[in-house]
Amino acid sequence: MATYEYRCADCGRFEVHLPIGSAPTVCDCPECHRAARRVFSSPHLTRVPPTLSAALSREEQSQEAPEVVTSLPPRQRRRPAHPAVSRLPRP
Ligand SMILES: [Zn+2]
């Protein structure tokens, strides 16, 4: 099955799931039942994960207006090591 996209002049775009290669050029609109023409669009290749999108946005912003640091960041508390780590041989 493949997803095909159609555009109704009155209701807008809608998707139809049909076997590959069987999509007609005109399909009935599910709302107004008028003929809707098939449209071609990119197959969900433009979806970017939110974390990657945020990283790309920060990178782009840092090119023009990098964040300026005026002081050292606060010291972070180190997590205590696992008790088994202290028993490991030291070099
Ligand atoms: Zn319609």
PDB file of N, CA and C and ligand atoms in Angstrom:
ATOM      1  N   MET A   1       0.849  -1.185   0.000  1.00  0.00           N
ATOM      2  CA  MET A   1       0.000   0.000   0.000  1.00  0.00           C
ATOM      3  C   MET A   1       0.893   1.246   0.000  1.00  0.00           C
ATOM      4  N   ALA A   2       0.389   2.242  -0.681  1.00  0.00           N
ATOM      5  CA  ALA A   2       1.103   3.516  -0.747  1.00  0.00           C
ATOM      6  C   ALA A   2       0.113   4.637  -0.447  1.00  0.00           C
ATOM      7  N   THR A   3       0.650   5.753  -0.037  1.00  0.00           N
ATOM      8  CA  THR A   3      -0.186   6.913   0.262  1.00  0.00           C
ATOM      9  C   THR A   3      -0.140   7.868  -0.921  1.00  0.00           C
ATOM     10  N   TYR A   4      -1.291   8.176  -1.466  1.00  0.00           N
ATOM     11  CA  TYR A   4      -1.391   9.110  -2.579  1.00  0.00           C
ATOM     12  C   TYR A   4      -2.162  10.333  -2.093  1.00  0.00           C
ATOM     13  N   GLU A   5      -1.749  11.483  -2.615  1.00  0.00           N
ATOM     14  CA  GLU A   5      -2.342  12.728  -2.170  1.00  0.00           C
ATOM     15  C   GLU A   5      -3.178  13.326  -3.297  1.00  0.00           C
ATOM     16  N   TYR A   6      -4.356  13.790  -2.927  1.00  0.00           N
ATOM     17  CA  TYR A   6      -5.265  14.430  -3.879  1.00  0.00           C
ATOM     18  C   TYR A   6      -5.660  15.785  -3.335  1.00  0.00           C
ATOM     19  N   ARG A   7      -6.097  16.650  -4.251  1.00  0.00           N
ATOM     20  CA  ARG A   7      -6.493  17.989  -3.840  1.00  0.00           C
ATOM     21  C   ARG A   7      -7.871  18.290  -4.401  1.00  0.00           C
ATOM     22  N   CYS A   8      -8.795  18.521  -3.490  1.00  0.00           N
ATOM     23  CA  CYS A   8     -10.142  18.921  -3.874  1.00  0.00           C
ATOM     24  C   CYS A   8     -10.155  20.448  -3.963  1.00  0.00           C
ATOM     25  N   ALA A   9     -10.818  20.978  -4.980  1.00  0.00           N
ATOM     26  CA  ALA A   9     -10.850  22.433  -5.164  1.00  0.00           C
ATOM     27  C   ALA A   9     -11.572  23.120  -4.015  1.00  0.00           C
ATOM     28  N   ASP A  10     -12.507  22.428  -3.384  1.00  0.00           N
ATOM     29  CA  ASP A  10     -13.284  23.052  -2.303  1.00  0.00           C
ATOM     30  C   ASP A  10     -12.768  22.678  -0.918  1.00  0.00           C
ATOM     31  N   CYS A  11     -12.397  21.413  -0.726  1.00  0.00           N
ATOM     32  CA  CYS A  11     -12.070  20.924   0.624  1.00  0.00           C
ATOM     33  C   CYS A  11     -10.572  20.886   0.920  1.00  0.00           C
ATOM     34  N   GLY A  12      -9.739  20.952  -0.099  1.00  0.00           N
ATOM     35  CA  GLY A  12      -8.304  20.925   0.143  1.00  0.00           C
ATOM     36  C   GLY A  12      -7.711  19.546  -0.079  1.00  0.00           C
ATOM     37  N   ARG A  13      -6.547  19.329   0.521  1.00  0.00           N
ATOM     38  CA  ARG A  13      -5.801  18.082   0.287  1.00  0.00           C
ATOM     39  C   ARG A  13      -6.302  16.956   1.180  1.00  0.00           C
ATOM     40  N   PHE A  14      -6.208  15.739   0.656  1.00  0.00           N
ATOM     41  CA  PHE A  14      -6.508  14.544   1.445  1.00  0.00           C
ATOM     42  C   PHE A  14      -5.669  13.400   0.901  1.00  0.00           C
ATOM     43  N   GLU A  15      -5.506  12.376   1.699  1.00  0.00           N
ATOM     44  CA  GLU A  15      -4.677  11.229   1.326  1.00  0.00           C
ATOM     45  C   GLU A  15      -5.537   9.985   1.158  1.00  0.00           C
ATOM     46  N   VAL A  16      -5.097   9.135   0.223  1.00  0.00           N
ATOM     47  CA  VAL A  16      -5.780   7.875  -0.036  1.00  0.00           C
ATOM     48  C   VAL A  16      -4.717   6.780  -0.038  1.00  0.00           C
ATOM     49  N   HIS A  17      -4.997   5.671   0.611  1.00  0.00           N
ATOM     50  CA  HIS A  17      -4.078   4.528   0.639  1.00  0.00           C
ATOM     51  C   HIS A  17      -4.538   3.505  -0.390  1.00  0.00           C
ATOM     52  N   LEU A  18      -3.678   3.261  -1.374  1.00  0.00           N
ATOM     53  CA  LEU A  18      -4.000   2.346  -2.462  1.00  0.00           C
ATOM     54  C   LEU A  18      -2.776   1.484  -2.747  1.00  0.00           C
ATOM     55  N   PRO A  19      -2.972   0.336  -3.412  1.00  0.00           N
ATOM     56  CA  PRO A  19      -1.820  -0.458  -3.827  1.00  0.00           C
ATOM     57  C   PRO A  19      -0.924   0.351  -4.769  1.00  0.00           C
ATOM     58  N   ILE A  20       0.356   0.080  -4.712  1.00  0.00           N
ATOM     59  CA  ILE A  20       1.319   0.831  -5.519  1.00  0.00           C
ATOM     60  C   ILE A  20       0.992   0.662  -7.007  1.00  0.00           C
ATOM     61  N   GLY A  21       0.980   1.778  -7.701  1.00  0.00           N
ATOM     62  CA  GLY A  21       0.742   1.779  -9.137  1.00  0.00           C
ATOM     63  C   GLY A  21      -0.724   1.785  -9.528  1.00  0.00           C
ATOM     64  N   SER A  22      -1.626   1.826  -8.567  1.00  0.00           N
ATOM     65  CA  SER A  22      -3.042   1.756  -8.918  1.00  0.00           C
ATOM     66  C   SER A  22      -3.766   3.083  -8.674  1.00  0.00           C
ATOM     67  N   ALA A  23      -3.035   4.148  -8.450  1.00  0.00           N
ATOM     68  CA  ALA A  23      -3.675   5.421  -8.132  1.00  0.00           C
ATOM     69  C   ALA A  23      -4.196   6.083  -9.409  1.00  0.00           C
ATOM     70  N   PRO A  24      -5.485   6.397  -9.448  1.00  0.00           N
ATOM     71  CA  PRO A  24      -6.009   7.119 -10.604  1.00  0.00           C
ATOM     72  C   PRO A  24      -5.633   8.595 -10.535  1.00  0.00           C
ATOM     73  N   THR A  25      -5.705   9.283 -11.656  1.00  0.00           N
ATOM     74  CA  THR A  25      -5.363  10.706 -11.665  1.00  0.00           C
ATOM     75  C   THR A  25      -6.459  11.547 -11.027  1.00  0.00           C
ATOM     76  N   VAL A  26      -7.681  10.993 -10.990  1.00  0.00           N
ATOM     77  CA  VAL A  26      -8.801  11.698 -10.368  1.00  0.00           C
ATOM     78  C   VAL A  26      -9.460  10.751  -9.378  1.00  0.00           C
ATOM     79  N   CYS A  27      -9.757  11.268  -8.185  1.00  0.00           N
ATOM     80  CA  CYS A  27     -10.383  10.460  -7.138  1.00  0.00           C
ATOM     81  C   CYS A  27     -11.518  11.284  -6.517  1.00  0.00           C
ATOM     82  N   ASP A  28     -12.522  10.613  -6.005  1.00  0.00           N
ATOM     83  CA  ASP A  28     -13.633  11.322  -5.379  1.00  0.00           C
ATOM     84  C   ASP A  28     -13.217  11.851  -4.016  1.00  0.00           C
ATOM     85  N   CYS A  29     -13.578  13.068  -3.743  1.00  0.00           N
ATOM     86  CA  CYS A  29     -13.296  13.681  -2.447  1.00  0.00           C
ATOM     87  C   CYS A  29     -14.142  12.987  -1.375  1.00  0.00           C
ATOM     88  N   PRO A  30     -13.542  12.622  -0.219  1.00  0.00           N
ATOM     89  CA  PRO A  30     -14.323  11.923   0.810  1.00  0.00           C
ATOM     90  C   PRO A  30     -15.376  12.806   1.470  1.00  0.00           C
ATOM     91  N   GLU A  31     -15.255  14.137   1.340  1.00  0.00           N
ATOM     92  CA  GLU A  31     -16.211  15.020   1.999  1.00  0.00           C
ATOM     93  C   GLU A  31     -17.339  15.459   1.071  1.00  0.00           C
ATOM     94  N   CYS A  32     -16.975  15.979  -0.107  1.00  0.00           N
ATOM     95  CA  CYS A  32     -18.014  16.514  -0.992  1.00  0.00           C
ATOM     96  C   CYS A  32     -18.296  15.587  -2.180  1.00  0.00           C
ATOM     97  N   HIS A  33     -17.508  14.518  -2.296  1.00  0.00           N
ATOM     98  CA  HIS A  33     -17.686  13.509  -3.351  1.00  0.00           C
ATOM     99  C   HIS A  33     -17.543  14.080  -4.761  1.00  0.00           C
ATOM    100  N   ARG A  34     -16.831  15.197  -4.899  1.00  0.00           N
ATOM    101  CA  ARG A  34     -16.517  15.719  -6.227  1.00  0.00           C
ATOM    102  C   ARG A  34     -15.166  15.170  -6.653  1.00  0.00           C
ATOM    103  N   ALA A  35     -14.861  15.324  -7.921  1.00  0.00           N
ATOM    104  CA  ALA A  35     -13.589  14.826  -8.449  1.00  0.00           C
ATOM    105  C   ALA A  35     -12.434  15.685  -7.928  1.00  0.00           C
ATOM    106  N   ALA A  36     -11.392  15.017  -7.432  1.00  0.00           N
ATOM    107  CA  ALA A  36     -10.196  15.712  -6.937  1.00  0.00           C
ATOM    108  C   ALA A  36      -9.005  15.213  -7.740  1.00  0.00           C
ATOM    109  N   ARG A  37      -8.109  16.114  -8.090  1.00  0.00           N
ATOM    110  CA  ARG A  37      -6.947  15.742  -8.896  1.00  0.00           C
ATOM    111  C   ARG A  37      -5.802  15.293  -8.000  1.00  0.00           C
ATOM    112  N   ARG A  38      -5.015  14.385  -8.524  1.00  0.00           N
ATOM    113  CA  ARG A  38      -3.864  13.879  -7.788  1.00  0.00           C
ATOM    114  C   ARG A  38      -2.762  14.927  -7.792  1.00  0.00           C
ATOM    115  N   VAL A  39      -2.095  15.078  -6.666  1.00  0.00           N
ATOM    116  CA  VAL A  39      -0.954  15.996  -6.575  1.00  0.00           C
ATOM    117  C   VAL A  39       0.258  15.191  -6.121  1.00  0.00           C
ATOM    118  N   PHE A  40       1.411  15.663  -6.500  1.00  0.00           N
ATOM    119  CA  PHE A  40       2.663  14.990  -6.147  1.00  0.00           C
ATOM    120  C   PHE A  40       3.393  15.820  -5.110  1.00  0.00           C
ATOM    121  N   SER A  41       3.831  15.165  -4.065  1.00  0.00           N
ATOM    122  CA  SER A  41       4.560  15.863  -3.011  1.00  0.00           C
ATOM    123  C   SER A  41       5.723  14.989  -2.566  1.00  0.00           C
ATOM    124  N   SER A  42       6.606  15.579  -1.782  1.00  0.00           N
ATOM    125  CA  SER A  42       7.761  14.819  -1.300  1.00  0.00           C
ATOM    126  C   SER A  42       7.296  13.788  -0.282  1.00  0.00           C
ATOM    127  N   PRO A  43       7.872  12.595  -0.300  1.00  0.00           N
ATOM    128  CA  PRO A  43       7.404  11.526   0.586  1.00  0.00           C
ATOM    129  C   PRO A  43       8.012  11.580   1.980  1.00  0.00           C
ATOM    130  N   HIS A  44       7.598  12.535   2.798  1.00  0.00           N
ATOM    131  CA  HIS A  44       7.995  12.644   4.201  1.00  0.00           C
ATOM    132  C   HIS A  44       9.514  12.603   4.394  1.00  0.00           C
ATOM    133  N   LEU A  45      10.252  13.124   3.442  1.00  0.00           N
ATOM    134  CA  LEU A  45      11.698  13.143   3.579  1.00  0.00           C
ATOM    135  C   LEU A  45      12.172  14.398   4.296  1.00  0.00           C
ATOM    136  N   THR A  46      11.291  15.360   4.444  1.00  0.00           N
ATOM    137  CA  THR A  46      11.703  16.619   5.049  1.00  0.00           C
ATOM    138  C   THR A  46      11.530  16.629   6.556  1.00  0.00           C
ATOM    139  N   ARG A  47      11.041  15.557   7.112  1.00  0.00           N
ATOM    140  CA  ARG A  47      10.833  15.526   8.556  1.00  0.00           C
ATOM    141  C   ARG A  47      12.186  15.392   9.262  1.00  0.00           C
ATOM    142  N   VAL A  48      12.488  16.342  10.105  1.00  0.00           N
ATOM    143  CA  VAL A  48      13.747  16.373  10.839  1.00  0.00           C
ATOM    144  C   VAL A  48      13.434  16.122  12.310  1.00  0.00           C
ATOM    145  N   PRO A  49      14.189  15.253  12.970  1.00  0.00           N
ATOM    146  CA  PRO A  49      13.960  15.034  14.395  1.00  0.00           C
ATOM    147  C   PRO A  49      14.116  16.342  15.167  1.00  0.00           C
ATOM    148  N   PRO A  50      13.321  16.535  16.228  1.00  0.00           N
ATOM    149  CA  PRO A  50      13.353  17.808  16.952  1.00  0.00           C
ATOM    150  C   PRO A  50      14.722  18.143  17.527  1.00  0.00           C
ATOM    151  N   THR A  51      15.461  17.154  18.003  1.00  0.00           N
ATOM    152  CA  THR A  51      16.771  17.456  18.587  1.00  0.00           C
ATOM    153  C   THR A  51      17.745  17.930  17.516  1.00  0.00           C
ATOM    154  N   LEU A  52      17.675  17.318  16.333  1.00  0.00           N
ATOM    155  CA  LEU A  52      18.543  17.752  15.236  1.00  0.00           C
ATOM    156  C   LEU A  52      18.146  19.137  14.759  1.00  0.00           C
ATOM    157  N   SER A  53      16.865  19.391  14.708  1.00  0.00           N
ATOM    158  CA  SER A  53      16.395  20.709  14.297  1.00  0.00           C
ATOM    159  C   SER A  53      16.872  21.782  15.266  1.00  0.00           C
ATOM    160  N   ALA A  54      16.817  21.490  16.570  1.00  0.00           N
ATOM    161  CA  ALA A  54      17.271  22.458  17.567  1.00  0.00           C
ATOM    162  C   ALA A  54      18.784  22.680  17.450  1.00  0.00           C
ATOM    163  N   ALA A  55      19.529  21.601  17.213  1.00  0.00           N
ATOM    164  CA  ALA A  55      20.984  21.740  17.085  1.00  0.00           C
ATOM    165  C   ALA A  55      21.342  22.569  15.849  1.00  0.00           C
ATOM    166  N   LEU A  56      20.646  22.326  14.750  1.00  0.00           N
ATOM    167  CA  LEU A  56      20.916  23.100  13.539  1.00  0.00           C
ATOM    168  C   LEU A  56      20.555  24.566  13.740  1.00  0.00           C
ATOM    169  N   SER A  57      19.484  24.812  14.483  1.00  0.00           N
ATOM    170  CA  SER A  57      19.083  26.187  14.760  1.00  0.00           C
ATOM    171  C   SER A  57      20.133  26.899  15.609  1.00  0.00           C
ATOM    172  N   ARG A  58      20.653  26.211  16.647  1.00  0.00           N
ATOM    173  CA  ARG A  58      21.698  26.818  17.493  1.00  0.00           C
ATOM    174  C   ARG A  58      22.964  27.074  16.688  1.00  0.00           C
ATOM    175  N   GLU A  59      23.309  26.130  15.810  1.00  0.00           N
ATOM    176  CA  GLU A  59      24.506  26.309  14.993  1.00  0.00           C
ATOM    177  C   GLU A  59      24.355  27.515  14.070  1.00  0.00           C
ATOM    178  N   GLU A  60      23.182  27.647  13.472  1.00  0.00           N
ATOM    179  CA  GLU A  60      22.947  28.764  12.569  1.00  0.00           C
ATOM    180  C   GLU A  60      22.986  30.090  13.314  1.00  0.00           C
ATOM    181  N   GLN A  61      22.413  30.106  14.527  1.00  0.00           N
ATOM    182  CA  GLN A  61      22.402  31.336  15.317  1.00  0.00           C
ATOM    183  C   GLN A  61      23.812  31.706  15.772  1.00  0.00           C
ATOM    184  N   SER A  62      24.635  30.707  16.082  1.00  0.00           N
ATOM    185  CA  SER A  62      25.979  31.004  16.581  1.00  0.00           C
ATOM    186  C   SER A  62      26.882  31.562  15.480  1.00  0.00           C
ATOM    187  N   GLN A  63      26.518  31.368  14.230  1.00  0.00           N
ATOM    188  CA  GLN A  63      27.319  31.935  13.139  1.00  0.00           C
ATOM    189  C   GLN A  63      27.189  33.455  13.114  1.00  0.00           C
ATOM    190  N   GLU A  64      25.997  33.960  13.385  1.00  0.00           N
ATOM    191  CA  GLU A  64      25.743  35.393  13.301  1.00  0.00           C
ATOM    192  C   GLU A  64      25.900  36.088  14.656  1.00  0.00           C
ATOM    193  N   ALA A  65      25.406  35.466  15.695  1.00  0.00           N
ATOM    194  CA  ALA A  65      25.425  36.089  17.018  1.00  0.00           C
ATOM    195  C   ALA A  65      25.810  35.048  18.055  1.00  0.00           C
ATOM    196  N   PRO A  66      27.103  34.745  18.164  1.00  0.00           N
ATOM    197  CA  PRO A  66      27.501  33.729  19.145  1.00  0.00           C
ATOM    198  C   PRO A  66      27.281  34.227  20.576  1.00  0.00           C
ATOM    199  N   GLU A  67      26.986  33.275  21.448  1.00  0.00           N
ATOM    200  CA  GLU A  67      26.803  33.637  22.849  1.00  0.00           C
ATOM    201  C   GLU A  67      28.160  34.027  23.435  1.00  0.00           C
ATOM    202  N   VAL A  68      28.193  35.142  24.145  1.00  0.00           N
ATOM    203  CA  VAL A  68      29.417  35.629  24.760  1.00  0.00           C
ATOM    204  C   VAL A  68      29.381  35.272  26.240  1.00  0.00           C
ATOM    205  N   VAL A  69      30.438  34.629  26.700  1.00  0.00           N
ATOM    206  CA  VAL A  69      30.523  34.226  28.095  1.00  0.00           C
ATOM    207  C   VAL A  69      31.403  35.223  28.828  1.00  0.00           C
ATOM    208  N   THR A  70      30.897  35.753  29.945  1.00  0.00           N
ATOM    209  CA  THR A  70      31.657  36.737  30.706  1.00  0.00           C
ATOM    210  C   THR A  70      32.211  36.167  32.007  1.00  0.00           C
ATOM    211  N   SER A  71      31.767  34.983  32.383  1.00  0.00           N
ATOM    212  CA  SER A  71      32.291  34.365  33.591  1.00  0.00           C
ATOM    213  C   SER A  71      32.318  32.860  33.401  1.00  0.00           C
ATOM    214  N   LEU A  72      33.014  32.214  34.335  1.00  0.00           N
ATOM    215  CA  LEU A  72      33.101  30.757  34.265  1.00  0.00           C
ATOM    216  C   LEU A  72      31.753  30.149  34.637  1.00  0.00           C
ATOM    217  N   PRO A  73      31.429  29.038  34.047  1.00  0.00           N
ATOM    218  CA  PRO A  73      30.181  28.381  34.430  1.00  0.00           C
ATOM    219  C   PRO A  73      30.289  27.859  35.848  1.00  0.00           C
ATOM    220  N   PRO A  74      29.166  27.722  36.556  1.00  0.00           N
ATOM    221  CA  PRO A  74      29.216  27.210  37.935  1.00  0.00           C
ATOM    222  C   PRO A  74      29.775  25.798  37.957  1.00  0.00           C
ATOM    223  N   ARG A  75      30.517  25.529  39.028  1.00  0.00           N
ATOM    224  CA  ARG A  75      31.151  24.222  39.158  1.00  0.00           C
ATOM    225  C   ARG A  75      30.080  23.160  39.392  1.00  0.00           C
ATOM    226  N   GLN A  76      30.172  22.106  38.662  1.00  0.00           N
ATOM    227  CA  GLN A  76      29.198  21.041  38.809  1.00  0.00           C
ATOM    228  C   GLN A  76      29.729  20.008  39.789  1.00  0.00           C
ATOM    229  N   ARG A  77      28.815  19.509  40.591  1.00  0.00           N
ATOM    230  CA  ARG A  77      29.195  18.477  41.552  1.00  0.00           C
ATOM    231  C   ARG A  77      29.398  17.170  40.796  1.00  0.00           C
ATOM    232  N   ARG A  78      30.481  16.533  41.136  1.00  0.00           N
ATOM    233  CA  ARG A  78      30.762  15.241  40.496  1.00  0.00           C
ATOM    234  C   ARG A  78      29.956  14.165  41.184  1.00  0.00           C
ATOM    235  N   ARG A  79      29.425  13.298  40.364  1.00  0.00           N
ATOM    236  CA  ARG A  79      28.692  12.163  40.930  1.00  0.00           C
ATOM    237  C   ARG A  79      29.704  11.218  41.561  1.00  0.00           C
ATOM    238  N   PRO A  80      29.355  10.698  42.747  1.00  0.00           N
ATOM    239  CA  PRO A  80      30.282   9.735  43.358  1.00  0.00           C
ATOM    240  C   PRO A  80      30.412   8.506  42.460  1.00  0.00           C
ATOM    241  N   ALA A  81      31.640   8.039  42.363  1.00  0.00           N
ATOM    242  CA  ALA A  81      31.893   6.876  41.525  1.00  0.00           C
ATOM    243  C   ALA A  81      31.257   5.636  42.137  1.00  0.00           C
ATOM    244  N   HIS A  82      31.029   4.683  41.338  1.00  0.00           N
ATOM    245  CA  HIS A  82      30.474   3.417  41.806  1.00  0.00           C
ATOM    246  C   HIS A  82      31.488   2.787  42.773  1.00  0.00           C
ATOM    247  N   PRO A  83      31.041   2.180  43.873  1.00  0.00           N
ATOM    248  CA  PRO A  83      31.982   1.609  44.857  1.00  0.00           C
ATOM    249  C   PRO A  83      32.956   0.615  44.225  1.00  0.00           C
ATOM    250  N   ALA A  84      32.567  -0.055  43.193  1.00  0.00           N
ATOM    251  CA  ALA A  84      33.456  -1.044  42.580  1.00  0.00           C
ATOM    252  C   ALA A  84      34.636  -0.379  41.883  1.00  0.00           C
ATOM    253  N   VAL A  85      34.462   0.902  41.508  1.00  0.00           N
ATOM    254  CA  VAL A  85      35.548   1.599  40.824  1.00  0.00           C
ATOM    255  C   VAL A  85      36.750   1.763  41.748  1.00  0.00           C
ATOM    256  N   SER A  86      36.507   1.995  43.057  1.00  0.00           N
ATOM    257  CA  SER A  86      37.622   2.204  43.986  1.00  0.00           C
ATOM    258  C   SER A  86      38.442   0.919  44.175  1.00  0.00           C
ATOM    259  N   ARG A  87      37.872  -0.206  43.886  1.00  0.00           N
ATOM    260  CA  ARG A  87      38.600  -1.472  44.072  1.00  0.00           C
ATOM    261  C   ARG A  87      39.397  -1.865  42.826  1.00  0.00           C
ATOM    262  N   LEU A  88      39.258  -1.105  41.758  1.00  0.00           N
ATOM    263  CA  LEU A  88      39.996  -1.432  40.535  1.00  0.00           C
ATOM    264  C   LEU A  88      41.478  -1.132  40.731  1.00  0.00           C
ATOM    265  N   PRO A  89      42.372  -1.867  40.115  1.00  0.00           N
ATOM    266  CA  PRO A  89      43.809  -1.598  40.244  1.00  0.00           C
ATOM    267  C   PRO A  89      44.168  -0.253  39.609  1.00  0.00           C
ATOM    268  N   ARG A  90      45.058   0.452  40.267  1.00  0.00           N
ATOM    269  CA  ARG A  90      45.520   1.752  39.773  1.00  0.00           C
ATOM    270  C   ARG A  90      46.835   1.558  39.029  1.00  0.00           C
ATOM    271  N   PRO A  91      47.080   2.382  38.037  1.00  0.00           N
ATOM    272  CA  PRO A  91      48.357   2.243  37.314  1.00  0.00           C
ATOM    273  C   PRO A  91      49.517   2.757  38.134  1.00  0.00           C
TER     274      PRO A  91
HETATM  275 ZN    ZN B   1     -14.176  18.078  -1.581  1.00  0.00          ZN
END
